[in-house]
Amino acid sequence: NAGVTQTPKFRVLKTGQSMTLLCAQDMNHEYMYWYRQDPGMGLRLIHYSVGEGTTAKGEVPDGYNVSRLKKQNFLLGLESAAPSQTSVYFCASRSHLDGYTFGSGTRLTVV
Amino acid sequence: GNSVTQMEGPVTLSEEAFLTINCTYTATGYPSLFWYVQYPGEGLQLLLKATKADDKGSNKGFEATYRKETTSFHLEKGSVQVSDSAVYFCALPHNFNKFYFGSGTKLNVKP
């Protein structure tokens, strides 16, 4: 099925460890996004990309980096994980004319 | 700038009750408006949308009408089911790059 695929689905990290979350979409969408969802905070935009090779900061970019080397992939990196980064992370993509398609999420716990 | 305000939840209803979840917006121009639904443990899914004033979006028995006069896009369903229990998000584009999401309204439907 076409859509947005996120890997991994679950991960536990120790403080200071690094990891990369992968998002892949097969709909040829130009725009891709990384959000985090925390209880009582709704969705907050971390970084986004308007096309291959481009990235931009969202509302809460600190502690994260992203790359969009290929149009279909958008990677979110945590260089040195902190407990405050415990959250559920959602990737999304969209075309210029339509709404978002979301992945099923990555539940990250930093201990 | 563009923004949305949703009614706070949780909303608890009995099966077959009538549902209204309020959403009001502030926007420059007349952007498309969206409702997303998030079932437990899943990502957000597009529920319905309306692209211009007086349009009615509908899907799975849910409806919402784009009201320019009252800057509202309230979500309604005539008879809710237990399977409708989820979190509902109102959303609109900030610009062509990104969306604003409301804070979400949790719906609990009891048998």
XYZ file of N, CA, C and O in Angstrom, chain A:
444
model
N 0.837 -1.202 0.000
C 0.000 0.000 0.000
C 0.865 1.241 0.000
O 1.870 1.312 0.677
N 0.454 2.235 -0.777
C 1.197 3.483 -0.809
C 1.074 4.177 0.528
O 0.084 4.036 1.235
N 2.083 4.937 0.872
C 1.986 5.659 2.119
C 3.333 6.068 2.658
O 4.311 6.194 1.912
N 3.342 6.337 3.944
C 4.538 6.772 4.647
C 4.944 5.679 5.638
O 4.110 5.244 6.448
N 6.177 5.257 5.549
C 6.682 4.190 6.406
C 7.763 4.733 7.316
O 8.720 5.363 6.849
N 7.616 4.488 8.600
C 8.608 4.925 9.580
C 9.286 3.715 10.210
O 8.634 2.735 10.546
N 10.588 3.829 10.385
C 11.332 2.813 11.120
C 12.335 3.474 12.050
O 12.907 4.512 11.712
N 12.564 2.908 13.252
C 11.830 1.788 13.835
C 10.492 2.239 14.409
O 10.189 3.419 14.429
N 9.723 1.319 14.933
C 8.453 1.653 15.577
C 8.652 1.960 17.054
O 7.904 2.763 17.625
N 9.620 1.328 17.657
C 9.909 1.543 19.080
C 11.426 1.567 19.266
O 12.153 0.874 18.566
N 11.872 2.380 20.237
C 13.294 2.383 20.544
C 13.492 2.928 21.936
O 12.805 3.881 22.347
N 14.428 2.324 22.664
C 14.840 2.836 23.965
C 16.317 3.217 23.859
O 17.133 2.395 23.436
N 16.634 4.436 24.228
C 18.017 4.930 24.182
C 18.477 5.323 25.569
O 17.661 5.729 26.415
N 19.772 5.268 25.779
C 20.345 5.826 26.994
C 20.726 7.270 26.712
O 21.053 7.638 25.574
N 20.689 8.085 27.730
C 21.082 9.483 27.597
C 22.468 9.575 26.968
O 23.410 8.884 27.400
N 22.588 10.426 25.954
C 23.855 10.623 25.280
C 24.052 9.775 24.030
O 24.933 10.064 23.212
N 23.227 8.753 23.855
C 23.339 7.932 22.643
C 22.756 8.675 21.456
O 21.978 9.628 21.597
N 23.135 8.216 20.273
C 22.609 8.818 19.060
C 21.772 7.800 18.292
O 21.932 6.588 18.492
N 20.894 8.295 17.461
C 20.134 7.406 16.595
C 19.549 8.203 15.440
O 19.493 9.443 15.482
N 19.101 7.468 14.429
C 18.454 8.055 13.260
C 17.117 7.386 13.036
O 17.023 6.154 13.034
N 16.099 8.206 12.851
C 14.771 7.717 12.486
C 14.601 7.899 10.982
O 14.902 8.963 10.445
N 14.108 6.858 10.344
C 13.953 6.889 8.896
C 12.489 7.024 8.509
O 11.618 6.366 9.083
N 12.228 7.886 7.546
C 10.893 8.035 6.982
C 10.994 7.869 5.471
O 11.846 8.496 4.837
N 10.132 7.041 4.923
C 10.114 6.811 3.479
C 8.690 6.931 2.961
O 7.770 6.399 3.565
N 8.542 7.658 1.841
C 7.221 7.786 1.215
C 7.329 7.430 -0.261
O 8.320 7.729 -0.909
N 6.273 6.814 -0.768
C 6.284 6.351 -2.151
C 5.201 7.041 -2.978
O 4.721 6.490 -3.974
N 4.841 8.262 -2.593
C 3.784 9.000 -3.288
C 4.335 10.160 -4.111
O 3.579 10.988 -4.611
N 5.650 10.241 -4.178
C 6.306 11.306 -4.942
C 5.967 12.708 -4.404
O 5.923 13.682 -5.163
N 5.721 12.784 -3.091
C 5.406 14.072 -2.485
C 6.639 14.943 -2.356
O 7.726 14.463 -2.045
N 6.426 16.257 -2.563
C 7.545 17.196 -2.447
C 7.882 17.501 -0.985
O 9.037 17.636 -0.626
N 6.848 17.638 -0.168
C 7.049 18.146 1.186
C 7.049 17.010 2.188
O 6.197 16.113 2.127
N 7.982 17.072 3.116
C 8.043 16.083 4.195
C 8.304 16.787 5.513
O 8.925 17.860 5.548
N 7.831 16.163 6.596
C 7.821 16.818 7.907
C 8.156 15.805 8.993
O 7.808 14.634 8.877
N 8.746 16.309 10.077
C 8.881 15.534 11.311
C 8.190 16.303 12.435
O 8.485 17.476 12.669
N 7.280 15.604 13.112
C 6.577 16.146 14.268
C 6.890 15.279 15.487
O 7.174 14.099 15.377
N 6.744 15.898 16.656
C 6.724 15.121 17.877
C 5.390 15.371 18.566
O 4.819 16.481 18.472
N 4.894 14.333 19.229
C 3.612 14.431 19.913
C 3.809 14.062 21.368
O 4.235 12.942 21.684
N 3.492 14.987 22.231
C 3.616 14.787 23.674
C 2.266 15.013 24.329
O 1.489 15.858 23.860
N 1.985 14.337 25.408
C 0.689 14.503 26.107
C 0.434 15.964 26.440
O 1.283 16.641 27.023
N -0.752 16.450 26.073
C -1.142 17.822 26.384
C -0.491 18.887 25.524
O -0.768 20.071 25.692
N 0.381 18.476 24.586
C 1.108 19.461 23.762
C 0.687 19.408 22.307
O 1.132 20.212 21.495
N -0.114 18.442 21.946
C -0.485 18.323 20.536
C 0.717 17.963 19.689
O 1.699 17.365 20.161
N 0.669 18.338 18.425
C 1.753 18.081 17.483
C 2.643 19.313 17.379
O 2.141 20.420 17.197
N 3.944 19.101 17.451
C 4.879 20.210 17.285
C 5.852 19.880 16.167
O 6.453 18.799 16.136
N 6.040 20.834 15.269
C 6.871 20.621 14.097
C 8.347 20.766 14.454
O 8.766 21.792 15.002
N 9.141 19.752 14.110
C 10.571 19.757 14.435
C 11.359 20.354 13.277
O 12.054 21.363 13.417
N 11.286 19.699 12.128
C 11.934 20.151 10.895
C 11.037 19.767 9.729
O 10.200 18.867 9.848
N 11.269 20.430 8.602
C 10.537 20.050 7.416
C 11.411 20.260 6.182
O 12.502 20.851 6.262
N 10.910 19.741 5.065
C 11.644 19.840 3.803
C 10.662 20.111 2.673
O 9.616 19.462 2.593
N 11.019 21.034 1.811
C 10.139 21.358 0.687
C 10.618 20.719 -0.611
O 10.039 20.960 -1.677
N 11.663 19.930 -0.505
C 12.137 19.224 -1.694
C 13.468 18.563 -1.429
O 14.138 18.844 -0.421
N 13.866 17.707 -2.358
C 15.146 17.001 -2.218
C 16.286 17.988 -2.018
O 16.378 18.994 -2.730
N 17.106 17.707 -1.021
C 18.263 18.545 -0.761
C 17.988 19.773 0.079
O 18.902 20.550 0.367
N 16.732 19.973 0.499
C 16.387 21.150 1.313
C 15.850 20.717 2.663
O 15.177 19.695 2.783
N 16.155 21.516 3.695
C 15.571 21.315 5.019
C 15.358 22.676 5.659
O 16.012 23.661 5.283
N 14.462 22.725 6.633
C 14.186 23.970 7.340
C 13.738 23.655 8.758
O 13.208 22.570 9.024
N 13.947 24.611 9.669
C 13.592 24.414 11.064
C 12.113 24.679 11.290
O 11.522 25.576 10.694
N 11.546 23.887 12.203
C 10.180 24.104 12.637
C 10.148 24.812 13.976
O 10.989 25.652 14.268
N 9.162 24.433 14.794
C 8.984 25.084 16.091
C 10.007 24.657 17.133
O 10.412 25.441 17.984
N 10.391 23.372 17.103
C 11.233 22.805 18.167
C 12.416 22.049 17.571
O 12.564 20.838 17.757
N 13.343 22.725 16.885
C 14.419 22.030 16.167
C 15.626 21.646 17.013
O 16.435 20.807 16.587
N 15.772 22.233 18.210
C 17.000 22.042 18.974
C 17.175 20.588 19.390
O 16.262 19.957 19.923
N 18.397 20.085 19.178
C 18.710 18.710 19.537
C 18.454 17.706 18.426
O 18.711 16.512 18.606
N 17.981 18.184 17.282
C 17.669 17.318 16.143
C 18.357 17.833 14.882
O 18.544 19.032 14.715
N 18.690 16.884 13.996
C 19.128 17.265 12.657
C 18.392 16.396 11.650
O 17.896 15.315 11.994
N 18.319 16.887 10.426
C 17.582 16.160 9.396
C 18.369 16.192 8.092
O 19.243 17.036 7.892
N 18.028 15.244 7.228
C 18.594 15.259 5.884
C 17.574 14.705 4.898
O 16.792 13.799 5.228
N 17.622 15.260 3.685
C 16.707 14.828 2.606
C 17.562 14.649 1.346
O 17.499 15.431 0.415
N 18.350 13.612 1.325
C 19.255 13.357 0.201
C 18.498 12.799 -0.995
O 18.892 13.019 -2.149
N 17.430 12.068 -0.726
C 16.577 11.552 -1.778
C 15.153 12.034 -1.538
O 14.730 12.180 -0.392
N 14.421 12.250 -2.601
C 13.075 12.799 -2.482
C 12.180 11.936 -1.608
O 11.348 12.448 -0.864
N 12.367 10.625 -1.655
C 11.441 9.758 -0.943
C 11.793 9.533 0.517
O 11.003 8.972 1.263
N 12.979 9.996 0.938
C 13.424 9.729 2.312
C 13.685 11.009 3.088
O 14.255 11.967 2.553
N 13.323 10.984 4.372
C 13.578 12.132 5.248
C 14.040 11.560 6.580
O 13.286 10.873 7.263
N 15.291 11.823 6.939
C 15.894 11.240 8.124
C 15.930 12.250 9.258
O 16.266 13.425 9.045
N 15.615 11.785 10.445
C 15.687 12.608 11.654
C 16.750 12.023 12.561
O 16.671 10.853 12.936
N 17.735 12.844 12.927
C 18.823 12.376 13.773
C 18.819 13.039 15.134
O 18.503 14.223 15.257
N 19.154 12.229 16.134
C 19.400 12.734 17.471
C 20.863 12.459 17.774
O 21.283 11.299 17.821
N 21.662 13.497 17.923
C 23.112 13.304 18.097
C 23.458 12.859 19.510
O 24.347 12.038 19.716
N 22.763 13.411 20.494
C 23.029 13.088 21.899
C 21.690 13.126 22.628
O 21.257 14.185 23.075
N 21.046 11.985 22.725
C 19.680 11.932 23.227
C 19.582 12.389 24.684
O 20.458 12.109 25.514
N 18.466 13.075 24.975
C 18.167 13.549 26.323
C 16.786 13.046 26.723
O 15.928 12.827 25.852
N 16.539 12.882 28.026
C 15.208 12.421 28.461
C 14.073 13.292 27.943
O 12.966 12.789 27.727
N 14.336 14.593 27.723
C 13.295 15.494 27.218
C 12.873 15.140 25.792
O 11.853 15.647 25.293
N 13.643 14.290 25.132
C 13.305 13.868 23.774
C 12.466 12.583 23.752
O 12.149 12.072 22.677
N 12.112 12.097 24.917
C 11.149 10.997 25.001
C 9.821 11.491 24.446
O 9.272 12.483 24.930
N 9.335 10.815 23.417
C 8.139 11.295 22.725
C 7.717 10.267 21.686
O 8.377 9.244 21.495
N 6.616 10.571 21.019
C 6.223 9.820 19.831
C 6.491 10.712 18.633
O 6.047 11.872 18.603
N 7.236 10.195 17.671
C 7.641 10.972 16.512
C 6.848 10.528 15.283
O 6.749 9.327 15.000
N 6.305 11.505 14.591
C 5.548 11.225 13.377
C 6.182 11.921 12.189
O 6.519 13.109 12.250
N 6.308 11.170 11.122
C 6.705 11.719 9.844
C 5.446 11.907 8.995
O 4.472 11.145 9.144
N 5.458 12.908 8.139
C 4.333 13.127 7.243
C 4.853 13.659 5.924
O 5.947 14.232 5.847
N 4.064 13.453 4.878
C 4.392 14.029 3.582
C 3.119 14.576 2.974
O 2.008 14.217 3.390
N 3.300 15.467 2.001
C 2.128 15.981 1.306
C 2.535 16.502 -0.053
O 3.686 16.881 -0.287
N 1.590 16.536 -0.945
C 1.785 17.211 -2.219
C 1.350 18.657 -2.053
O 0.810 19.035 -1.024
N 1.557 19.457 -3.070
C 1.249 20.884 -2.978
C -0.238 21.130 -2.765
O -0.633 22.064 -2.082
N -1.083 20.251 -3.295
C -2.514 20.542 -3.313
C -3.302 19.802 -2.237
O -4.478 20.069 -2.047
N -2.684 18.897 -1.521
C -3.451 18.008 -0.663
C -3.012 18.080 0.785
O -2.092 18.804 1.143
N -3.706 17.323 1.618
C -3.381 17.276 3.027
C -2.243 16.317 3.308
O -1.631 15.762 2.408
N -1.957 16.145 4.582
C -0.859 15.295 5.007
C -1.215 13.816 4.941
O -2.357 13.434 5.182
N -0.191 13.003 4.675
C -0.256 11.574 4.937
C 0.781 11.285 6.004
O 1.959 11.624 5.845
N 0.333 10.675 7.102
C 1.217 10.430 8.239
C 1.689 8.983 8.271
O 0.968 8.066 7.868
N 2.888 8.806 8.833
C 3.338 7.473 9.196
C 2.705 7.052 10.508
O 1.993 7.828 11.155
N 2.970 5.824 10.912
C 2.327 5.269 12.111
C 3.070 5.612 13.397
O 2.610 5.279 14.483
N 4.220 6.271 13.282
C 4.877 6.785 14.472
C 6.025 5.933 14.975
O 6.093 4.725 14.727
N 6.939 6.585 15.687
C 8.043 5.926 16.391
C 7.976 6.350 17.842
O 8.027 7.542 18.140
N 7.858 5.379 18.720
C 7.806 5.683 20.151
C 9.212 5.573 20.712
O 9.793 4.482 20.751
N 9.785 6.707 21.120
C 11.157 6.766 21.609
C 11.161 7.075 23.097
O 10.521 8.033 23.546
N 11.905 6.281 23.830
C 12.100 6.513 25.252
C 13.586 6.698 25.510
O 14.397 5.870 25.086
N 13.933 7.807 26.180
C 15.330 8.065 26.532
C 15.460 7.961 28.049
O 14.786 8.681 28.786
N 16.305 7.047 28.482
C 16.431 6.808 29.929
C 17.774 7.307 30.452
O 18.705 7.557 29.695
